[in-house]
C-alpha positions as protocol buffer text, in pm:
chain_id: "A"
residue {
  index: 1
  type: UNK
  ca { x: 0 y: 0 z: 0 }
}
residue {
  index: 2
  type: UNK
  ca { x: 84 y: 347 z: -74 }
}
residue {
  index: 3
  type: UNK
  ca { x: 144 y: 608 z: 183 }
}
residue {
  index: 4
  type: UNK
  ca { x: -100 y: 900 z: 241 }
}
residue {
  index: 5
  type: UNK
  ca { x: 197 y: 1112 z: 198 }
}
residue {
  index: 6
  type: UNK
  ca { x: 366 y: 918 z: -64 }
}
residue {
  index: 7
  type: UNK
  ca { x: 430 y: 1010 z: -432 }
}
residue {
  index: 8
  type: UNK
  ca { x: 258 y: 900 z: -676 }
}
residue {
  index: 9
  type: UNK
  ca { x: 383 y: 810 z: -984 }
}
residue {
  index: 10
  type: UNK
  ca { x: 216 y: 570 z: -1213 }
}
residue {
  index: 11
  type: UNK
  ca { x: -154 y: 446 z: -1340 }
}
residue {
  index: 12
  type: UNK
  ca { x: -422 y: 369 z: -1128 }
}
residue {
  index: 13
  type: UNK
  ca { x: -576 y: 77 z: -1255 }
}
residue {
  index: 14
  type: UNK
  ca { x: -886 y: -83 z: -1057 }
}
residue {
  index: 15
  type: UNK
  ca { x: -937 y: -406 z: -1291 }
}
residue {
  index: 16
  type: UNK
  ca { x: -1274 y: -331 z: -1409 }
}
residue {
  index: 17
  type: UNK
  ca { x: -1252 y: -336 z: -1768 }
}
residue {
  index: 18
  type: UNK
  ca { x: -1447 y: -77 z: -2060 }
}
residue {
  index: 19
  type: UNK
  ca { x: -1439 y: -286 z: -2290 }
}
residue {
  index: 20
  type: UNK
  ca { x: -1231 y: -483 z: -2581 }
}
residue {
  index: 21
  type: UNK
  ca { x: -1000 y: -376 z: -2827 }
}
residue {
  index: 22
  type: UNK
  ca { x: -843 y: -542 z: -3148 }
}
residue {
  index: 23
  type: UNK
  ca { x: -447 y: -584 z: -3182 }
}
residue {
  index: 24
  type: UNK
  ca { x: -444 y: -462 z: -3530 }
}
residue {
  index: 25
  type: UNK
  ca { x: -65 y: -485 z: -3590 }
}
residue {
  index: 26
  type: UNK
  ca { x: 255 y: -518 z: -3409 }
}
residue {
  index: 27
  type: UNK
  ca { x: 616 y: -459 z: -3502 }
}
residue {
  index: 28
  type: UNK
  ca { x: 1035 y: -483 z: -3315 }
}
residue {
  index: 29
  type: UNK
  ca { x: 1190 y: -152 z: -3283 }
}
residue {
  index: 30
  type: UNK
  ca { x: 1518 y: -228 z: -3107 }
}
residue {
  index: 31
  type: UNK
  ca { x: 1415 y: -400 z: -2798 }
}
residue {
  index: 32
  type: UNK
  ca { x: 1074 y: -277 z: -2774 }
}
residue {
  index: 33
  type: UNK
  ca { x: 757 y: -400 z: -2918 }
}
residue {
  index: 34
  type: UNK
  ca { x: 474 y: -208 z: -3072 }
}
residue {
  index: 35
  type: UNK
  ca { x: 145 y: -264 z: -3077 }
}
residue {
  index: 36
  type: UNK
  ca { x: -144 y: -101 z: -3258 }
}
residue {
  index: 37
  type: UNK
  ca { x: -526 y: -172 z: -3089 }
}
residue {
  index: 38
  type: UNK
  ca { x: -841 y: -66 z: -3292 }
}
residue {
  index: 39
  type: UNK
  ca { x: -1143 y: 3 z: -3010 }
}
residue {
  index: 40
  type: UNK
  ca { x: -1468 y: 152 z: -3042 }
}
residue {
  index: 41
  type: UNK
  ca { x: -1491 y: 563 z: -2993 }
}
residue {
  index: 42
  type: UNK
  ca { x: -1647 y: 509 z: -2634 }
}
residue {
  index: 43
  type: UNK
  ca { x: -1281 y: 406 z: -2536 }
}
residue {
  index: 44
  type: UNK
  ca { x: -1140 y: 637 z: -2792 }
}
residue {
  index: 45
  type: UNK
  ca { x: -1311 y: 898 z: -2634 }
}
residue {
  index: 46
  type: UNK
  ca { x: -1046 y: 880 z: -2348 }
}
residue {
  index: 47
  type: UNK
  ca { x: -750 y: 755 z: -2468 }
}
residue {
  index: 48
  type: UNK
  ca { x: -491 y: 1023 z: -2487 }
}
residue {
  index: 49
  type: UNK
  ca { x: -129 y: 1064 z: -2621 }
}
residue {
  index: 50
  type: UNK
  ca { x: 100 y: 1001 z: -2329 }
}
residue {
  index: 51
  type: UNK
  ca { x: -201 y: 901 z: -2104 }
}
residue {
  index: 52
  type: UNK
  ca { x: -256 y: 545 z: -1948 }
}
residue {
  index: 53
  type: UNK
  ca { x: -404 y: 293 z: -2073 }
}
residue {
  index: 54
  type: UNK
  ca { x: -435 y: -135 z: -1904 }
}
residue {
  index: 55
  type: UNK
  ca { x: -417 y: -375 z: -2159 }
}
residue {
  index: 56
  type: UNK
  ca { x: -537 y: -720 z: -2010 }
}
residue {
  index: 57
  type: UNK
  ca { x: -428 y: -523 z: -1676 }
}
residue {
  index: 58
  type: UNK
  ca { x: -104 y: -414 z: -1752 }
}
residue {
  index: 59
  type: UNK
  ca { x: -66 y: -60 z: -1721 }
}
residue {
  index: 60
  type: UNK
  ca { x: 61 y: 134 z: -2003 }
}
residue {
  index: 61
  type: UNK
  ca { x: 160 y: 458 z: -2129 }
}
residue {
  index: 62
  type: UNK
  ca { x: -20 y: 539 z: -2487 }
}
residue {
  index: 63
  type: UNK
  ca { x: 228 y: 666 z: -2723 }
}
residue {
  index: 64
  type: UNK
  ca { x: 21 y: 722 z: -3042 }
}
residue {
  index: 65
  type: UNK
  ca { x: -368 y: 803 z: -3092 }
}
residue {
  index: 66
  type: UNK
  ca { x: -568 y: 798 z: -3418 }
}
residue {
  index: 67
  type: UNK
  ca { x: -946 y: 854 z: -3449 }
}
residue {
  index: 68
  type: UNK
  ca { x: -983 y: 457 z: -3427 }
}
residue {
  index: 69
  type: UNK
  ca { x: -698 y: 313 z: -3288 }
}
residue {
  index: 70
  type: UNK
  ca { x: -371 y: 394 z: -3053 }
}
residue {
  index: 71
  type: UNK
  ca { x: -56 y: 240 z: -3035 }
}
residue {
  index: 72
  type: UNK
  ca { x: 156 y: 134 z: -2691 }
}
residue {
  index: 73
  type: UNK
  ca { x: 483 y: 38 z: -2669 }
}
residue {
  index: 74
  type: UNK
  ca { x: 651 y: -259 z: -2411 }
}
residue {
  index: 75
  type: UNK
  ca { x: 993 y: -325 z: -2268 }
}
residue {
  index: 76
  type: UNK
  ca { x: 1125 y: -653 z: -2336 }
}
residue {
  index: 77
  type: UNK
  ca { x: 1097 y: -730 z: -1907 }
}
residue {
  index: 78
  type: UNK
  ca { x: 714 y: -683 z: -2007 }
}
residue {
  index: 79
  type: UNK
  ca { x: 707 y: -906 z: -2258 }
}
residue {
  index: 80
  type: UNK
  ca { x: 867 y: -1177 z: -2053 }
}
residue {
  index: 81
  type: UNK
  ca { x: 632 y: -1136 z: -1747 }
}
residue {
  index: 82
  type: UNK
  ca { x: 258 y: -1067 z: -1929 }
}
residue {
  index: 83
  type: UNK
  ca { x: 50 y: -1254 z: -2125 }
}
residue {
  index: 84
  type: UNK
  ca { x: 72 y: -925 z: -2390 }
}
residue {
  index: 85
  type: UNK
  ca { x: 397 y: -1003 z: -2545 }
}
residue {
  index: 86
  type: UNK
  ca { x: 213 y: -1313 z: -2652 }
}
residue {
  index: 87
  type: UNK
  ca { x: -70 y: -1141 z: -2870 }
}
residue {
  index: 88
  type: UNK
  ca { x: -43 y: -1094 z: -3215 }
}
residue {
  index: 89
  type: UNK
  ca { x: -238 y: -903 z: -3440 }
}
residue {
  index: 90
  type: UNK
  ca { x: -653 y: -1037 z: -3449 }
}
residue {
  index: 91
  type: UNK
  ca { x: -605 y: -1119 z: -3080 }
}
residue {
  index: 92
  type: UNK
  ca { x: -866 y: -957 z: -2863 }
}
residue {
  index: 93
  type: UNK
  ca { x: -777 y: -741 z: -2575 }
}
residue {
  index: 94
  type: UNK
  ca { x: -940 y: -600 z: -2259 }
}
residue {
  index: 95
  type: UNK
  ca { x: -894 y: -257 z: -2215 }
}
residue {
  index: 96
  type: UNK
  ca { x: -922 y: -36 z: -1929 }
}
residue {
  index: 97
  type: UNK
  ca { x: -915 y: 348 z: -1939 }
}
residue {
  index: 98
  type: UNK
  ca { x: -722 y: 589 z: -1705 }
}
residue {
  index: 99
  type: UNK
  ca { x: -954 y: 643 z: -1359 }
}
residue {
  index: 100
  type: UNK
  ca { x: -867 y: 1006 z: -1363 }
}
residue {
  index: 101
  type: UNK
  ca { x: -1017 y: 1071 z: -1707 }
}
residue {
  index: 102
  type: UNK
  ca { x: -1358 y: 896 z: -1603 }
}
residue {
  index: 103
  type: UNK
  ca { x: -1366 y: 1104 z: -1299 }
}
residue {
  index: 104
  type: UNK
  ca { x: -1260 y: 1402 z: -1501 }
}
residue {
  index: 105
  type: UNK
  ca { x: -1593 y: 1357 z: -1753 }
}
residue {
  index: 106
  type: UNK
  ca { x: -1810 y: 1305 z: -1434 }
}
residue {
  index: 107
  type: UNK
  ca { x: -1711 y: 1629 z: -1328 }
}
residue {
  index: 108
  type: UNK
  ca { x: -1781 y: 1786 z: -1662 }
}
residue {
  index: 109
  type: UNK
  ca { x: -2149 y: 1713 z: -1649 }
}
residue {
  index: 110
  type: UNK
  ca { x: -2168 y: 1353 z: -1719 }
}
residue {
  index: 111
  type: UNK
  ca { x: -2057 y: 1383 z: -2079 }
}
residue {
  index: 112
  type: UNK
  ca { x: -2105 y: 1043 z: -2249 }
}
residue {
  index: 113
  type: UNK
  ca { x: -1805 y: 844 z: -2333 }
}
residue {
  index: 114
  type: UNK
  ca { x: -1787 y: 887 z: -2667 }
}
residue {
  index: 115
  type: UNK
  ca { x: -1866 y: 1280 z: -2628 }
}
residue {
  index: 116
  type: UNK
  ca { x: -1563 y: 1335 z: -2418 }
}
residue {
  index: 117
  type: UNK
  ca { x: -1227 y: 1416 z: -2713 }
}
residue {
  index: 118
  type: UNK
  ca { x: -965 y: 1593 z: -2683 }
}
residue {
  index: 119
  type: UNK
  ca { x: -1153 y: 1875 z: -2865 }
}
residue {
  index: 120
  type: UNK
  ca { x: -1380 y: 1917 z: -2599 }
}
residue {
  index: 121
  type: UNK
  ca { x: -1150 y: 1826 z: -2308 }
}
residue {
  index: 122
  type: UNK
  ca { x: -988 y: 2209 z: -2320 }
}
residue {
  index: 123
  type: UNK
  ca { x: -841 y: 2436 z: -2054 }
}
residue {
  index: 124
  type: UNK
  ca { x: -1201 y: 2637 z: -2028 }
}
residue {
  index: 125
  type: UNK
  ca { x: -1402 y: 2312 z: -1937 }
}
residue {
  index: 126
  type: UNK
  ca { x: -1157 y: 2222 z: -1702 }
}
residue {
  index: 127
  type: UNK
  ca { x: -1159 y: 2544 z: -1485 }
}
residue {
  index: 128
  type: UNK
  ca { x: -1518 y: 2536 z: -1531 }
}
residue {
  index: 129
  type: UNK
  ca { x: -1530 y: 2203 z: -1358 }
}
residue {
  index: 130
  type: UNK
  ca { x: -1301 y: 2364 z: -1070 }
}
residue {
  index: 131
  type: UNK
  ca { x: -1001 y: 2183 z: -1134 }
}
């Protein structure tokens, strides 16, 4: 457990999942391992470019976001110790989107998933919502 007073520093990730994904293609670049998942736009809707993002419950950073799909990269320690480093591309995966964004759109009026972007996700909303 994590200290009251301690620093935080990484993804909180509470194992309920939003949904699946599609691994639509993978490739080596040096020692890492990229993968590309297609999802639907209600987990589009949060996915952000150098955000978190769990794939089958690892936590990962999000290096790359189109309007259908994003792209994560892993380590090869990661692909040693998780069941990812086994998927290839058709392989279905459960994804789980950052807690802070959900709370974030509850705080913005209960803005559907898929009505929450980076478009309307701006400075204005979020000093609107008090943060």
């Amino acid at each position: 457990a994590m200290p009251a007073d301690g620093r935080f520093g990484g993804h909180i990730v509470s194992g309920h999942i939003d949904g699946t994904g599609v691994i639509t293609a993978t490739r080596l670049d040096d020692n890492a391992k990229w993968f590309t998942v297609q999802a639907r736009p209600s987990i589009m809707g949060m996915i952000v470019e150098k955000g978190s993002v769990a794939l089958d419950g690892i936590s990962l950073t999000v290096a790359e976001v189109g309007d259908t799909w994003f792209s994560v990269s892993i380590i090869p320690h990661t692909m040693g110790e998780t069941v990812l480093g086994q998927r290839r591309p058709g392989d279905k995966v459960n994804i789980e989107n950052d807690i802070i964004g959900k709370y974030v759109q509850r705080l913005m009026g209960g803005a559907r998933k898929s009505e929450v972007s980076p478009k309307t996700l701006t400075k204005e909303a979020l000093l609107k919502a008090g943060f």
